[in-house]
Amino acid sequence: MKFTEMGQENGKTLMLLPGTACDYQTNFATVLDTLEKKYHLICVNYDGFDGDDTIFSDMITVTEKIEKYIEEKHGGRLDGAIGSSLGSSFVGQLIQRENIHIDHGIFGSPDLDQSGRISAWLQSKLVVPLLTSFTKNEKKKAKTREKLKSFFEMNDETADRFMECFAKFNSESIKNEYYTDLLTWLRDDIHVEHTKVHFIYAKKMGEKYLKRYKRYFRDPDIREFDMQHEQWLFGGEQYTMPVLKVIDEFMEMPVD
C-alpha cells in the first residue's frame, strides 16, 4: 500500500480511492491539479497496484490498512473521502465499520454490486480476462481504444492512459480485487452520526443504481448528472467541471 499526500498543507483532508485495476495517477489524472489547489489530498494505491510486488489479497484486508493509516497519520478522522467505482466500496466500508470517522463520504457514480460466492466466481471468470487481455495485440488495442472513445467520450490520450494502466498490473491482483469486491457487502440503511453521504449519480447507468444508493444509506445526498459511469473523470470538461463544483459543495456542507 502506498499513500501519497499533496496539495494544501492546512486544507481539508480529502482521500482519493481509485477503481478496479487502477492507480490514483490514472484514475484521477484529470482532476488532481484542480483538487490539490483547494484540499489536502491523500491519494491511495492499493496492494498490487502500487508498483511493488505485493498481491492484492481482499477488500477487508486493504480496508484495515487504510484505517490504520488514517488512525496513525490523521488522528482517525478525515474531512472527506471520494471513491471512484470500486473505490466507493472502500468509502462504504470505512463508514459502516466506524473504526475511523469521515465527515463526507463521496461516492463517484459507483455500481456497488454485491453477490454470493458462486456468482462472484463466475463474474470474475468472465470479466477479468476482458480487463487483462485486450492489450496483447495491436488489433485488440485499437478496438478497445475506439470503444472507450465512443462509449465514454474519451480522447486518444485518456483512452491510451487507461489501457496502459490495465496492462501493467498483475492479473492475480485484478482477479482478487474484482472477486472480493463482490463479496464485501454493505448493510442496508447505513447511518453514522456526523457523517454525510453524497452520491454522484450517473443517470445513464440506470435507475436501479439510484435505488441501490437509497437502500444502502439512509437519506443520502444524491446529485444527478446526464453521463455514463465515472464519465466525469475522463469524458471532458463538460462532465468534469460540474461535478467538481458539486464536490466543493459537499465538502462545505455542515455535518449534523
Short mmCIF file of C-alpha atoms in Angstrom, two decimals:
data_model
loop_
_atom_site.label_atom_id
_atom_site.label_comp_id
_atom_site.label_asym_id
_atom_site.label_seq_id
_atom_site.Cartn_x
_atom_site.Cartn_y
_atom_site.Cartn_z
CA MET A 1 0.00 0.00 0.00
CA LYS A 2 1.21 3.48 -0.80
CA PHE A 3 -0.28 6.75 0.40
CA THR A 4 0.78 9.98 -1.29
CA GLU A 5 -0.16 13.31 0.26
CA MET A 6 -0.22 16.53 -1.73
CA GLY A 7 -2.00 19.83 -2.01
CA GLN A 8 -2.78 22.35 0.70
CA GLU A 9 -0.97 21.56 3.94
CA ASN A 10 -3.72 23.09 6.06
CA GLY A 11 -6.62 22.37 3.72
CA LYS A 12 -9.46 19.99 4.41
CA THR A 13 -8.37 16.37 4.06
CA LEU A 14 -9.78 14.50 1.08
CA MET A 15 -8.83 10.88 0.41
CA LEU A 16 -8.92 9.64 -3.20
CA LEU A 17 -9.65 5.93 -3.70
CA PRO A 18 -9.26 4.60 -7.28
CA GLY A 19 -11.36 2.00 -9.08
CA THR A 20 -10.75 -1.51 -10.41
CA ALA A 21 -7.27 -2.19 -11.83
CA CYS A 22 -6.24 1.44 -11.49
CA ASP A 23 -3.76 3.57 -9.59
CA TYR A 24 -4.71 7.06 -8.47
CA GLN A 25 -2.39 8.67 -11.02
CA THR A 26 -4.50 7.24 -13.86
CA ASN A 27 -7.93 7.26 -12.25
CA PHE A 28 -7.84 10.87 -11.04
CA ALA A 29 -5.43 12.31 -13.62
CA THR A 30 -7.89 14.89 -14.95
CA VAL A 31 -8.84 16.32 -11.55
CA LEU A 32 -5.70 16.10 -9.40
CA ASP A 33 -4.41 19.58 -10.30
CA THR A 34 -7.76 21.19 -9.51
CA LEU A 35 -8.35 19.32 -6.25
CA GLU A 36 -4.89 19.88 -4.83
CA LYS A 37 -5.31 23.65 -5.15
CA LYS A 38 -8.05 23.52 -2.51
CA TYR A 39 -7.63 20.34 -0.45
CA HIS A 40 -5.03 18.31 1.36
CA LEU A 41 -5.19 15.17 -0.76
CA ILE A 42 -4.42 11.67 0.48
CA CYS A 43 -4.05 9.52 -2.64
CA VAL A 44 -4.18 5.75 -2.22
CA ASN A 45 -2.63 2.97 -4.31
CA TYR A 46 -3.71 -0.44 -3.05
CA ASP A 47 -1.55 -3.53 -2.66
CA GLY A 48 -0.92 -4.93 -6.12
CA PHE A 49 -1.43 -1.53 -7.73
CA ASP A 50 1.33 0.47 -6.04
CA GLY A 51 4.36 -0.61 -8.06
CA ASP A 52 5.55 -3.21 -5.53
CA ASP A 53 5.41 -6.99 -5.80
CA THR A 54 2.65 -7.43 -3.20
CA ILE A 55 -0.54 -9.07 -4.49
CA PHE A 56 -3.94 -7.57 -3.66
CA SER A 57 -5.48 -10.02 -1.18
CA ASP A 58 -9.03 -8.92 -0.38
CA MET A 59 -11.12 -5.82 0.25
CA ILE A 60 -11.29 -6.11 4.03
CA THR A 61 -7.53 -6.55 4.48
CA VAL A 62 -6.93 -3.44 2.38
CA THR A 63 -9.68 -1.56 4.24
CA GLU A 64 -7.91 -2.34 7.53
CA LYS A 65 -4.66 -0.93 6.15
CA ILE A 66 -6.44 2.27 5.09
CA GLU A 67 -7.99 2.57 8.55
CA LYS A 68 -4.59 2.09 10.19
CA TYR A 69 -3.08 4.87 8.07
CA ILE A 70 -5.91 7.27 8.90
CA GLU A 71 -5.56 6.46 12.61
CA GLU A 72 -1.79 6.90 12.66
CA LYS A 73 -1.41 9.89 10.32
CA HIS A 74 -4.66 11.80 10.71
CA GLY A 75 -5.91 11.03 14.19
CA GLY A 76 -8.61 8.66 12.93
CA ARG A 77 -10.55 11.34 11.08
CA LEU A 78 -10.95 12.71 7.53
CA ASP A 79 -12.94 15.65 6.26
CA GLY A 80 -13.82 13.70 3.13
CA ALA A 81 -13.16 10.60 1.06
CA ILE A 82 -14.15 10.07 -2.55
CA GLY A 83 -14.21 6.71 -4.26
CA SER A 84 -14.23 6.06 -7.98
CA SER A 85 -16.18 2.90 -8.90
CA LEU A 86 -14.66 0.13 -6.73
CA GLY A 87 -13.09 2.86 -4.60
CA SER A 88 -16.60 3.69 -3.42
CA SER A 89 -16.80 0.23 -1.86
CA PHE A 90 -13.90 1.27 0.37
CA VAL A 91 -15.69 4.51 1.27
CA GLY A 92 -18.77 2.49 2.22
CA GLN A 93 -16.75 0.06 4.34
CA LEU A 94 -14.86 2.84 6.10
CA ILE A 95 -18.17 4.47 7.03
CA GLN A 96 -20.08 1.39 8.14
CA ARG A 97 -17.22 -0.15 10.16
CA GLU A 98 -16.89 3.07 12.23
CA ASN A 99 -13.25 2.43 13.15
CA ILE A 100 -12.36 5.87 11.80
CA HIS A 101 -14.59 8.87 11.07
CA ILE A 102 -15.30 10.58 7.76
CA ASP A 103 -17.35 13.77 7.67
CA HIS A 104 -18.22 13.48 3.97
CA GLY A 105 -18.30 10.15 2.14
CA ILE A 106 -18.48 10.86 -1.60
CA PHE A 107 -19.45 8.06 -4.00
CA GLY A 108 -18.43 8.73 -7.60
CA SER A 109 -21.22 7.09 -9.62
CA PRO A 110 -20.45 3.52 -8.43
CA ASP A 111 -22.36 0.33 -9.16
CA LEU A 112 -21.87 -1.14 -5.63
CA ASP A 113 -22.54 -4.64 -6.95
CA GLN A 114 -22.75 -7.45 -4.38
CA SER A 115 -23.21 -11.17 -4.89
CA GLY A 116 -22.70 -14.65 -3.44
CA ARG A 117 -19.55 -16.72 -3.94
CA ILE A 118 -20.69 -18.72 -6.95
CA SER A 119 -21.95 -15.67 -8.81
CA ALA A 120 -18.82 -13.69 -7.90
CA TRP A 121 -16.58 -16.50 -9.15
CA LEU A 122 -18.48 -16.75 -12.45
CA GLN A 123 -18.43 -12.98 -12.97
CA SER A 124 -14.71 -12.76 -12.26
CA LYS A 125 -14.03 -15.61 -14.72
CA LEU A 126 -15.81 -13.59 -17.41
CA VAL A 127 -14.77 -10.03 -16.64
CA VAL A 128 -11.15 -10.30 -15.51
CA PRO A 129 -9.92 -11.83 -18.80
CA LEU A 130 -11.51 -8.90 -20.61
CA LEU A 131 -9.60 -6.44 -18.43
CA THR A 132 -6.27 -8.20 -18.89
CA SER A 133 -6.29 -9.47 -22.48
CA PHE A 134 -7.15 -6.52 -24.69
CA THR A 135 -3.60 -5.15 -24.76
CA LYS A 136 -1.99 -8.33 -26.08
CA ASN A 137 -2.01 -7.29 -29.74
CA GLU A 138 -2.43 -4.13 -31.76
CA LYS A 139 -5.80 -5.18 -33.20
CA LYS A 140 -7.33 -5.58 -29.72
CA LYS A 141 -5.72 -2.35 -28.57
CA ALA A 142 -7.24 -0.42 -31.45
CA LYS A 143 -10.68 -1.96 -30.93
CA THR A 144 -10.65 -1.22 -27.20
CA ARG A 145 -9.45 2.33 -27.77
CA GLU A 146 -12.36 3.00 -30.11
CA LYS A 147 -14.86 1.51 -27.65
CA LEU A 148 -13.58 3.72 -24.83
CA LYS A 149 -13.69 6.78 -27.05
CA SER A 150 -17.20 6.02 -28.28
CA PHE A 151 -18.87 4.98 -25.02
CA PHE A 152 -17.17 7.33 -22.55
CA GLU A 153 -16.22 10.13 -24.99
CA MET A 154 -12.56 9.73 -24.02
CA ASN A 155 -9.92 11.39 -26.15
CA ASP A 156 -6.99 9.36 -27.51
CA GLU A 157 -4.65 10.35 -24.68
CA THR A 158 -7.08 9.33 -21.93
CA ALA A 159 -8.01 6.05 -23.63
CA ASP A 160 -4.34 5.13 -24.04
CA ARG A 161 -3.62 6.03 -20.41
CA PHE A 162 -6.32 3.67 -19.13
CA MET A 163 -5.21 0.82 -21.38
CA GLU A 164 -1.63 1.21 -20.22
CA CYS A 165 -2.82 1.17 -16.62
CA PHE A 166 -4.77 -2.08 -17.01
CA ALA A 167 -1.84 -3.73 -18.79
CA LYS A 168 0.81 -3.06 -16.13
CA PHE A 169 -0.81 -4.82 -13.16
CA ASN A 170 -0.68 -8.46 -12.10
CA SER A 171 -3.75 -10.39 -13.24
CA GLU A 172 -3.95 -12.13 -9.83
CA SER A 173 -4.33 -8.75 -8.11
CA ILE A 174 -7.03 -7.72 -10.57
CA LYS A 175 -8.88 -11.02 -10.05
CA ASN A 176 -8.73 -10.79 -6.26
CA GLU A 177 -9.80 -7.16 -6.31
CA TYR A 178 -12.80 -7.77 -8.57
CA TYR A 179 -13.86 -11.02 -6.88
CA THR A 180 -13.63 -9.88 -3.26
CA ASP A 181 -15.35 -6.58 -4.02
CA LEU A 182 -18.46 -8.55 -5.00
CA LEU A 183 -18.27 -10.49 -1.73
CA THR A 184 -17.77 -7.45 0.52
CA TRP A 185 -21.28 -6.37 1.34
CA LEU A 186 -22.73 -3.15 2.65
CA ARG A 187 -25.58 -3.22 5.15
CA ASP A 188 -28.93 -1.71 4.35
CA ASP A 189 -29.82 1.70 5.84
CA ILE A 190 -26.31 2.65 6.97
CA HIS A 191 -26.34 5.71 9.19
CA VAL A 192 -23.42 7.13 11.16
CA GLU A 193 -23.78 10.25 13.27
CA HIS A 194 -21.92 13.30 11.98
CA THR A 195 -21.22 11.64 8.62
CA LYS A 196 -22.92 12.85 5.46
CA VAL A 197 -23.12 10.53 2.46
CA HIS A 198 -23.10 12.02 -1.05
CA PHE A 199 -23.64 10.33 -4.41
CA ILE A 200 -22.70 11.48 -7.89
CA TYR A 201 -25.45 9.69 -9.80
CA ALA A 202 -24.70 8.99 -13.46
CA LYS A 203 -28.20 8.91 -14.90
CA LYS A 204 -27.22 6.85 -17.96
CA MET A 205 -26.31 3.93 -15.69
CA GLY A 206 -29.98 3.38 -14.92
CA GLU A 207 -32.44 3.82 -12.06
CA LYS A 208 -31.58 0.51 -10.40
CA TYR A 209 -28.39 2.13 -9.14
CA LEU A 210 -30.28 5.09 -7.74
CA LYS A 211 -32.50 2.65 -5.81
CA ARG A 212 -29.39 0.82 -4.61
CA TYR A 213 -27.86 4.00 -3.19
CA LYS A 214 -31.04 4.73 -1.25
CA ARG A 215 -31.19 1.15 0.02
CA TYR A 216 -27.68 1.06 1.47
CA PHE A 217 -27.62 4.53 3.03
CA ARG A 218 -30.19 6.47 4.98
CA ASP A 219 -31.06 9.85 3.46
CA PRO A 220 -28.10 10.18 1.05
CA ASP A 221 -27.43 13.46 -0.73
CA ILE A 222 -27.76 12.47 -4.40
CA ARG A 223 -26.83 14.75 -7.31
CA GLU A 224 -27.88 13.64 -10.79
CA PHE A 225 -25.78 14.08 -13.93
CA ASP A 226 -26.53 13.07 -17.51
CA MET A 227 -23.48 10.89 -18.03
CA GLN A 228 -22.12 7.34 -18.03
CA HIS A 229 -20.36 5.55 -15.17
CA GLU A 230 -17.50 7.75 -13.86
CA GLN A 231 -17.56 9.82 -17.05
CA TRP A 232 -16.76 12.93 -15.04
CA LEU A 233 -13.23 11.61 -14.62
CA PHE A 234 -12.42 11.06 -18.30
CA GLY A 235 -15.17 12.42 -20.55
CA GLY A 236 -14.06 16.02 -20.84
CA GLU A 237 -14.68 19.34 -19.08
CA GLN A 238 -18.41 19.34 -19.83
CA TYR A 239 -18.67 16.46 -17.33
CA THR A 240 -15.75 17.20 -15.05
CA MET A 241 -16.35 20.83 -14.09
CA PRO A 242 -19.99 20.49 -12.87
CA VAL A 243 -19.03 17.50 -10.69
CA LEU A 244 -16.00 19.29 -9.23
CA LYS A 245 -18.29 22.18 -8.30
CA VAL A 246 -20.64 19.78 -6.52
CA ILE A 247 -17.73 18.14 -4.66
CA ASP A 248 -16.82 21.58 -3.30
CA GLU A 249 -20.43 21.99 -2.19
CA PHE A 250 -20.34 18.61 -0.46
CA MET A 251 -17.16 19.46 1.42
CA GLU A 252 -18.59 22.78 2.65
CA MET A 253 -21.85 21.33 3.93
CA PRO A 254 -22.33 21.25 7.71
CA VAL A 255 -22.45 17.78 9.25
CA ASP A 256 -25.29 17.19 11.71
#
